[in-house]
Amino acid sequence: MKMDSRTIKTAYISISFIAALCAIVASYFHQYYLALGLIILASAMLLGGSLLFSYKYRMEKAEKLKKL
C-alpha cells in the first residue's frame, strides 16, 4: 500500500489530535502526569509527522524531476 504525503500528514495530525483530547480528559480526572505525558506525546507526533511529511514530499518531488 503506497501512501502519498498528504495522507501521511493527515494521519499524523489526527492521531496527535486524539492524544491531545485524551490529555484533556486525563486532566479532568486529575491525572496530571498522564495529561503531561500525552501532551508531550502529541507534540512529538506533530513534530515527527512534519519531519516525515517534509522528507516524503521532497522524495516525491525528486522522483518527478527524475522522470523529466
PDB file of C-alpha atoms in Angstrom:
ATOM      1  CA  MET A   1       0.000   0.000   0.000  1.00  0.00           C
ATOM      2  CA  LYS A   2       1.564   3.248  -1.135  1.00  0.00           C
ATOM      3  CA  MET A   3       0.615   6.394   0.736  1.00  0.00           C
ATOM      4  CA  ASP A   4       1.159   9.860  -0.592  1.00  0.00           C
ATOM      5  CA  SER A   5       2.472  12.687   1.544  1.00  0.00           C
ATOM      6  CA  ARG A   6      -0.922  14.306   2.100  1.00  0.00           C
ATOM      7  CA  THR A   7      -2.358  11.086   3.578  1.00  0.00           C
ATOM      8  CA  ILE A   8       0.599  10.728   5.922  1.00  0.00           C
ATOM      9  CA  LYS A   9       0.247  14.329   7.076  1.00  0.00           C
ATOM     10  CA  THR A  10      -3.472  13.919   7.745  1.00  0.00           C
ATOM     11  CA  ALA A  11      -2.909  10.688   9.680  1.00  0.00           C
ATOM     12  CA  TYR A  12      -0.268  12.215  11.961  1.00  0.00           C
ATOM     13  CA  ILE A  13      -2.375  15.298  12.654  1.00  0.00           C
ATOM     14  CA  SER A  14      -5.458  13.246  13.512  1.00  0.00           C
ATOM     15  CA  ILE A  15      -3.570  10.843  15.785  1.00  0.00           C
ATOM     16  CA  SER A  16      -1.907  13.697  17.656  1.00  0.00           C
ATOM     17  CA  PHE A  17      -5.287  15.437  17.971  1.00  0.00           C
ATOM     18  CA  ILE A  18      -6.714  12.294  19.583  1.00  0.00           C
ATOM     19  CA  ALA A  19      -3.768  12.201  22.015  1.00  0.00           C
ATOM     20  CA  ALA A  20      -4.403  15.850  22.900  1.00  0.00           C
ATOM     21  CA  LEU A  21      -8.076  15.101  23.547  1.00  0.00           C
ATOM     22  CA  CYS A  22      -7.059  12.216  25.810  1.00  0.00           C
ATOM     23  CA  ALA A  23      -4.830  14.654  27.704  1.00  0.00           C
ATOM     24  CA  ILE A  24      -7.798  16.938  28.283  1.00  0.00           C
ATOM     25  CA  VAL A  25      -9.831  14.028  29.630  1.00  0.00           C
ATOM     26  CA  ALA A  26      -6.936  12.922  31.856  1.00  0.00           C
ATOM     27  CA  SER A  27      -6.605  16.405  33.331  1.00  0.00           C
ATOM     28  CA  TYR A  28     -10.347  16.427  34.007  1.00  0.00           C
ATOM     29  CA  PHE A  29      -9.889  13.284  36.112  1.00  0.00           C
ATOM     30  CA  HIS A  30      -6.925  14.931  37.936  1.00  0.00           C
ATOM     31  CA  GLN A  31      -4.329  12.658  36.322  1.00  0.00           C
ATOM     32  CA  TYR A  32      -1.899  15.471  35.674  1.00  0.00           C
ATOM     33  CA  TYR A  33       1.214  13.385  34.969  1.00  0.00           C
ATOM     34  CA  LEU A  34      -0.689  11.315  32.427  1.00  0.00           C
ATOM     35  CA  ALA A  35      -2.006  14.500  30.825  1.00  0.00           C
ATOM     36  CA  LEU A  36       1.503  15.947  30.659  1.00  0.00           C
ATOM     37  CA  GLY A  37       2.785  12.739  29.063  1.00  0.00           C
ATOM     38  CA  LEU A  38       0.008  12.775  26.496  1.00  0.00           C
ATOM     39  CA  ILE A  39       0.683  16.412  25.635  1.00  0.00           C
ATOM     40  CA  ILE A  40       4.360  15.614  25.131  1.00  0.00           C
ATOM     41  CA  LEU A  41       3.381  12.610  23.013  1.00  0.00           C
ATOM     42  CA  ALA A  42       1.045  14.706  20.872  1.00  0.00           C
ATOM     43  CA  SER A  43       3.643  17.412  20.293  1.00  0.00           C
ATOM     44  CA  ALA A  44       6.317  14.826  19.466  1.00  0.00           C
ATOM     45  CA  MET A  45       3.959  13.181  16.998  1.00  0.00           C
ATOM     46  CA  LEU A  46       3.266  16.523  15.326  1.00  0.00           C
ATOM     47  CA  LEU A  47       6.970  17.270  15.078  1.00  0.00           C
ATOM     48  CA  GLY A  48       7.806  13.786  13.809  1.00  0.00           C
ATOM     49  CA  GLY A  49       4.927  13.885  11.362  1.00  0.00           C
ATOM     50  CA  SER A  50       6.008  17.214   9.944  1.00  0.00           C
ATOM     51  CA  LEU A  51       9.573  15.962   9.511  1.00  0.00           C
ATOM     52  CA  LEU A  52       8.358  12.779   7.845  1.00  0.00           C
ATOM     53  CA  PHE A  53       5.992  14.760   5.638  1.00  0.00           C
ATOM     54  CA  SER A  54       8.781  17.085   4.579  1.00  0.00           C
ATOM     55  CA  TYR A  55      11.066  14.154   3.748  1.00  0.00           C
ATOM     56  CA  LYS A  56       8.338  12.278   1.865  1.00  0.00           C
ATOM     57  CA  TYR A  57       7.352  15.422  -0.065  1.00  0.00           C
ATOM     58  CA  ARG A  58      10.939  16.042  -1.142  1.00  0.00           C
ATOM     59  CA  MET A  59      11.342  12.425  -2.233  1.00  0.00           C
ATOM     60  CA  GLU A  60       8.165  12.615  -4.333  1.00  0.00           C
ATOM     61  CA  LYS A  61       9.397  15.846  -5.903  1.00  0.00           C
ATOM     62  CA  ALA A  62      12.770  14.255  -6.671  1.00  0.00           C
ATOM     63  CA  GLU A  63      11.038  11.310  -8.356  1.00  0.00           C
ATOM     64  CA  LYS A  64       9.056  13.687 -10.540  1.00  0.00           C
ATOM     65  CA  LEU A  65      12.235  15.505 -11.526  1.00  0.00           C
ATOM     66  CA  LYS A  66      13.945  12.200 -12.383  1.00  0.00           C
ATOM     67  CA  LYS A  67      11.129  11.341 -14.758  1.00  0.00           C
ATOM     68  CA  LEU A  68      11.701  14.579 -16.637  1.00  0.00           C
TER      69      LEU A  68
END
